[in-house]
Short mmCIF file of N, CA and C in Angstrom, two decimals:
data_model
loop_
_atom_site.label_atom_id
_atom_site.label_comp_id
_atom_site.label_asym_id
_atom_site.label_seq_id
_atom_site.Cartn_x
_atom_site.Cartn_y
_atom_site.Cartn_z
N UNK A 22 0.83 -1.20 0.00
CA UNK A 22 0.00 0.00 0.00
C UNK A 22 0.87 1.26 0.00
N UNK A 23 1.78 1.29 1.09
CA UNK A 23 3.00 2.67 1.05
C UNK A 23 3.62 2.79 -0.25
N UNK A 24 4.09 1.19 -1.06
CA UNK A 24 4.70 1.74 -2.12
C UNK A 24 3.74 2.09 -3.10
N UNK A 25 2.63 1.71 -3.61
CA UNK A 25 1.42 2.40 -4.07
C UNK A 25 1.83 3.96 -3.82
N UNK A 26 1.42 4.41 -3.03
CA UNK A 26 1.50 5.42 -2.65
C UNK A 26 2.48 6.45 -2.94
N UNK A 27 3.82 6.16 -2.69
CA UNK A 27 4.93 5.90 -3.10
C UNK A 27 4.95 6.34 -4.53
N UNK A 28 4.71 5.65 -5.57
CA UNK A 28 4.74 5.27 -6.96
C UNK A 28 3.94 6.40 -7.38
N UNK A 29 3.01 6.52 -7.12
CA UNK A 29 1.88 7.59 -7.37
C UNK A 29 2.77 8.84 -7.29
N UNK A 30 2.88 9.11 -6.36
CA UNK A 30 3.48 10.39 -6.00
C UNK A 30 4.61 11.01 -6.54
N UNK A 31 5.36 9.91 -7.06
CA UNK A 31 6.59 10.33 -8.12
C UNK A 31 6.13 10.43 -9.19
N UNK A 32 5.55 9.99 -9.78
CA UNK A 32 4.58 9.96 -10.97
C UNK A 32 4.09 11.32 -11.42
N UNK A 33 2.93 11.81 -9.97
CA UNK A 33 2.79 13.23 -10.30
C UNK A 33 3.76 14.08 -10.06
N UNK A 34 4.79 14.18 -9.19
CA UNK A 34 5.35 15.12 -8.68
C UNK A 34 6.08 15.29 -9.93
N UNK A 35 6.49 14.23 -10.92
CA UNK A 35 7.73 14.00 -12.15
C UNK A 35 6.46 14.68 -13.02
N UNK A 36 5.30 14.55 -13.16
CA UNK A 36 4.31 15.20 -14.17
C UNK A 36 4.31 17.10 -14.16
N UNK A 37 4.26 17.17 -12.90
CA UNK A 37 3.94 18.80 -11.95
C UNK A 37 5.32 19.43 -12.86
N UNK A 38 6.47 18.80 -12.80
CA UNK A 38 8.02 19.05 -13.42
C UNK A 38 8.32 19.12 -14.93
N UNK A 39 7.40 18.82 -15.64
CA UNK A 39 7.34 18.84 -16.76
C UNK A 39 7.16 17.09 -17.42
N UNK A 40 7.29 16.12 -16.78
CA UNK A 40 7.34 14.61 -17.26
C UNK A 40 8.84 14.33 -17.94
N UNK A 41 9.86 14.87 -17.55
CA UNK A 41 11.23 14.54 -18.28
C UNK A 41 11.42 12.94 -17.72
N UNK A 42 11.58 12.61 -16.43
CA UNK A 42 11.58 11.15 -16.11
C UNK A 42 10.62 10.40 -17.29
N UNK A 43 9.43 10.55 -17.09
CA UNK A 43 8.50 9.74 -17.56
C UNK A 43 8.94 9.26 -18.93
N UNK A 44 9.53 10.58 -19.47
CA UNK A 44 9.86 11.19 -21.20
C UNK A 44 11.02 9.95 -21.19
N UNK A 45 11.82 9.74 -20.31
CA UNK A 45 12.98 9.08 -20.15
C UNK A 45 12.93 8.01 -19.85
N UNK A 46 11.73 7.45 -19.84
CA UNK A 46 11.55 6.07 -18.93
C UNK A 46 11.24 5.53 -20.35
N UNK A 47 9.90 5.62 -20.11
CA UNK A 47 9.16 5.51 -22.02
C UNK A 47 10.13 5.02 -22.94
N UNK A 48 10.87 6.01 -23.07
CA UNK A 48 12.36 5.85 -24.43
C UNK A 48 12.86 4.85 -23.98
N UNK A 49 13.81 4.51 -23.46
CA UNK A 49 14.81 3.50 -22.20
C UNK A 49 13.49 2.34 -22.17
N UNK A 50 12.35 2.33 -22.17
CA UNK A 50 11.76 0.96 -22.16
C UNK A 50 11.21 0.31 -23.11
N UNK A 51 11.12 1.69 -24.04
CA UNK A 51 11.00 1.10 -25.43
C UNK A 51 12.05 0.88 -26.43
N UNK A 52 13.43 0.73 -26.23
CA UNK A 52 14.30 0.44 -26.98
C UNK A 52 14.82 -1.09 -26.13
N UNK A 53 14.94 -0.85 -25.20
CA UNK A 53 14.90 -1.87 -24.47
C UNK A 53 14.14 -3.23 -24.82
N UNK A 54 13.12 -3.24 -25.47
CA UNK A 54 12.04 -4.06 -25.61
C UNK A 54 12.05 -4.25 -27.19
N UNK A 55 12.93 -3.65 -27.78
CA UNK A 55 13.09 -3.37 -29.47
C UNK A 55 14.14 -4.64 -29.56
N UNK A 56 14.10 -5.01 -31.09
CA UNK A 56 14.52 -6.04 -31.68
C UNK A 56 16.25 -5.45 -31.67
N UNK A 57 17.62 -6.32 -31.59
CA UNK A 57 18.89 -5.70 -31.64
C UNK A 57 18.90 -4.95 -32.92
N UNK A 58 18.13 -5.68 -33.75
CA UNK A 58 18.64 -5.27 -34.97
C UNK A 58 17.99 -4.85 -35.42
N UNK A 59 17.36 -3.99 -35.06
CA UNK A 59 16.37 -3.15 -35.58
C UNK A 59 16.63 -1.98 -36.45
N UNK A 60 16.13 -1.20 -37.46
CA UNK A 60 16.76 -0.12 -38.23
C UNK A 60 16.71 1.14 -37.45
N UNK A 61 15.21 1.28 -36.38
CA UNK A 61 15.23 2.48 -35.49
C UNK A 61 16.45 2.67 -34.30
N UNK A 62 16.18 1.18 -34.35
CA UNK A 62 17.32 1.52 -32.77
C UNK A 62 18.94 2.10 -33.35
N UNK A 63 18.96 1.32 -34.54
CA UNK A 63 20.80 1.77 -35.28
C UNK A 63 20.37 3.50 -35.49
N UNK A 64 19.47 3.95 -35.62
CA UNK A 64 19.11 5.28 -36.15
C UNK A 64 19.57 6.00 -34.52
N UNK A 65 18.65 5.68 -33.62
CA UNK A 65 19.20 6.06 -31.84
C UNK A 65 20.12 6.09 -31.67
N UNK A 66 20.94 5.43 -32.28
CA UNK A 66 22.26 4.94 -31.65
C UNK A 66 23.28 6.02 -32.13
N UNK A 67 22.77 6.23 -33.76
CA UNK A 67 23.34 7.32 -34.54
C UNK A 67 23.59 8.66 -33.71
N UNK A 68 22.07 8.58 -33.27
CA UNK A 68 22.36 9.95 -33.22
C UNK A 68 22.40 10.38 -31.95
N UNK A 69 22.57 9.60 -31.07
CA UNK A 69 22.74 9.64 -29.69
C UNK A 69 23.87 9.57 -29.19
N UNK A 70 25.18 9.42 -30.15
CA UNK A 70 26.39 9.29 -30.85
C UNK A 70 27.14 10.56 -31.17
N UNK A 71 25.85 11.12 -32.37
CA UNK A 71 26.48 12.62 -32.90
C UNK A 71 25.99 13.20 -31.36
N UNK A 72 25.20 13.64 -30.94
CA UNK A 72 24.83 14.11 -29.40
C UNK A 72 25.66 14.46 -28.95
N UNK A 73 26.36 13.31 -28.50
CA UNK A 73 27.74 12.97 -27.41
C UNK A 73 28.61 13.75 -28.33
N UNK A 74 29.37 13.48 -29.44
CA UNK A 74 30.24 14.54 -29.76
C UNK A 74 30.38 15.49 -30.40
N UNK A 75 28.80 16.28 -30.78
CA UNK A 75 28.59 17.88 -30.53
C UNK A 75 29.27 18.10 -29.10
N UNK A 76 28.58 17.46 -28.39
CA UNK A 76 28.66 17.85 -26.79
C UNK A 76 30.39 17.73 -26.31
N UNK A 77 30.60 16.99 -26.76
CA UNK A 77 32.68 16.63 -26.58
C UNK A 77 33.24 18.04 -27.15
N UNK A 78 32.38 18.06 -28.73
CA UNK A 78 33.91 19.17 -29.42
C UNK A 78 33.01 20.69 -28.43
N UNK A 79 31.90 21.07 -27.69
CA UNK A 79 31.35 21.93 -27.40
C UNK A 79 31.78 22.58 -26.30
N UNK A 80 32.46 21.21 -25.21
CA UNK A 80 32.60 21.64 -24.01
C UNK A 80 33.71 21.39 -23.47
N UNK A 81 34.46 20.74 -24.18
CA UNK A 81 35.94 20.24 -23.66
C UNK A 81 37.22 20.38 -24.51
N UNK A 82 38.19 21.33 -23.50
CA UNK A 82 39.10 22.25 -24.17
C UNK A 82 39.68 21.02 -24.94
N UNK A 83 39.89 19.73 -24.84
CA UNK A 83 41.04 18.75 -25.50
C UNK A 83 40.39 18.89 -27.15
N UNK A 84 38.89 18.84 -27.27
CA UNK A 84 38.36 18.14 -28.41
C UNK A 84 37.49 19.53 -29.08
N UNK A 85 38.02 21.18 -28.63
CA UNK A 85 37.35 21.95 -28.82
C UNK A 85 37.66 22.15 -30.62
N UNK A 86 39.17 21.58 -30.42
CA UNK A 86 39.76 22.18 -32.21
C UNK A 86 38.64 20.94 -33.53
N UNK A 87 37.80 20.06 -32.65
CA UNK A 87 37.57 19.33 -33.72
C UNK A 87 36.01 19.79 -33.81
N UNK A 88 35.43 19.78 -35.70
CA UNK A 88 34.27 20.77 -36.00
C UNK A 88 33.26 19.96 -34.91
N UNK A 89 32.79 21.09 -34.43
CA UNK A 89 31.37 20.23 -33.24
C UNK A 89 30.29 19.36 -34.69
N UNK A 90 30.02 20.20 -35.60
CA UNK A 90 29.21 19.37 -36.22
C UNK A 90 29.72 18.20 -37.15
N UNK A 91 30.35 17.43 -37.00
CA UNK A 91 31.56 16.38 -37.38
C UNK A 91 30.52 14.98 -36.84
N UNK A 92 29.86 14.57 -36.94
CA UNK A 92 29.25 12.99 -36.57
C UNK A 92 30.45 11.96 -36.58
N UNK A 93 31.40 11.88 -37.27
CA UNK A 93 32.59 10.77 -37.57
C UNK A 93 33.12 10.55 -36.53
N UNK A 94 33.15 9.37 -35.85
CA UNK A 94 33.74 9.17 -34.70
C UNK A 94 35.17 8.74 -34.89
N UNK A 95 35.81 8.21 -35.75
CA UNK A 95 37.04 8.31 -36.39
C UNK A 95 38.01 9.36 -36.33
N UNK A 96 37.26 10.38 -36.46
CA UNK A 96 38.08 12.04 -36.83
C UNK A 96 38.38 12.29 -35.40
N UNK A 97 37.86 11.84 -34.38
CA UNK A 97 38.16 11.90 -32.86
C UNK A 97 39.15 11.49 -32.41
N UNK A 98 40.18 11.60 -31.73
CA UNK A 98 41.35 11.33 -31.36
C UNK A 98 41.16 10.06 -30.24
N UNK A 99 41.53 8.54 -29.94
CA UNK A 99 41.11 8.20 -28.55
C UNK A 99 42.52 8.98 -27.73
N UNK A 100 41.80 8.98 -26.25
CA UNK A 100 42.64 9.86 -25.42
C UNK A 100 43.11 8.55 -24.14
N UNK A 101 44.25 8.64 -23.92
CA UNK A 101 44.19 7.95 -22.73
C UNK A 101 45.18 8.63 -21.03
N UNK A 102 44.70 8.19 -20.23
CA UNK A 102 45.68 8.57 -18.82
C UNK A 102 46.72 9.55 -19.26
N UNK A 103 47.80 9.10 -19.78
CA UNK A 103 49.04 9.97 -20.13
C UNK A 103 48.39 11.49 -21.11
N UNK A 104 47.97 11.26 -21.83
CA UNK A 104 47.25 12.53 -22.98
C UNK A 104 46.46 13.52 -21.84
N UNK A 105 45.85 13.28 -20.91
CA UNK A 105 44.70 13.56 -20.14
C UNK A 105 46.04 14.52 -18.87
N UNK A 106 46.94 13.90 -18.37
CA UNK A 106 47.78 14.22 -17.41
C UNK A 106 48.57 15.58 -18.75
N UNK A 107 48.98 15.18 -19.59
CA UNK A 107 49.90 16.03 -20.23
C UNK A 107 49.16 17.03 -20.74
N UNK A 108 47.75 17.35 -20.57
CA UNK A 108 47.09 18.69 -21.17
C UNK A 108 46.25 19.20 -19.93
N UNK A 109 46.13 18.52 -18.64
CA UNK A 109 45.67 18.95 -17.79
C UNK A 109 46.22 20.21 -17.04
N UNK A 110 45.43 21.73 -17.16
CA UNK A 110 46.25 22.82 -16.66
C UNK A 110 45.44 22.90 -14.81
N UNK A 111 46.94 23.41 -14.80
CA UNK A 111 47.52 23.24 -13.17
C UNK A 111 45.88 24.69 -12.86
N UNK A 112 45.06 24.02 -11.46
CA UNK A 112 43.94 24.98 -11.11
C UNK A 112 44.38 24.97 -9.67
N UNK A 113 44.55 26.24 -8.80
CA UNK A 113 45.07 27.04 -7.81
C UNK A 113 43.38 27.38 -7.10
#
């Protein structure tokens, strides 16, 4: 009964907020429930992909020189420990 209750209440309180959970649940349970090989989900994947590195060349001084609108994940440099230590500036 409490978690009833419980459940309800996040429900509206996530509705009152605009429904972004809900928005997020939905998606995440419907790909989830999608075939691997599906043509929509490779399409998600695409572009949930370019997303991530708009968002890389947008916000992070290492990957700022590469074009944000660039989808190619190739043209991306991989970075590891040593690369990360050798461009990290000293913060006081």
């Amino acid at each position: 009964m409490l978690e009833k209750i419980r459940s309800t209440a996040f429900w509206w309180l996530d509705a009152l907020r605009g429904g972004q959970i809900k928005r997020a649940y939905s998606e995440i349970k419907q790909f989830y429930e999608m075939d691997s090989t599906s043509k929509k989900l490779e399409e998600y994947h695409n572009m949930a992909l370019e997303k991530l590195l708009e968002h890389a060349a947008a916000t992070t001084e290492y990957y700022m020189a590469y074009d944000q609108k660039c989808c190619d994940l190739s043209k991306f440099p991989i970075i590891n420990k040593n690369i990360i230590k050798e461009n990290q500036a000293i913060r006081i």
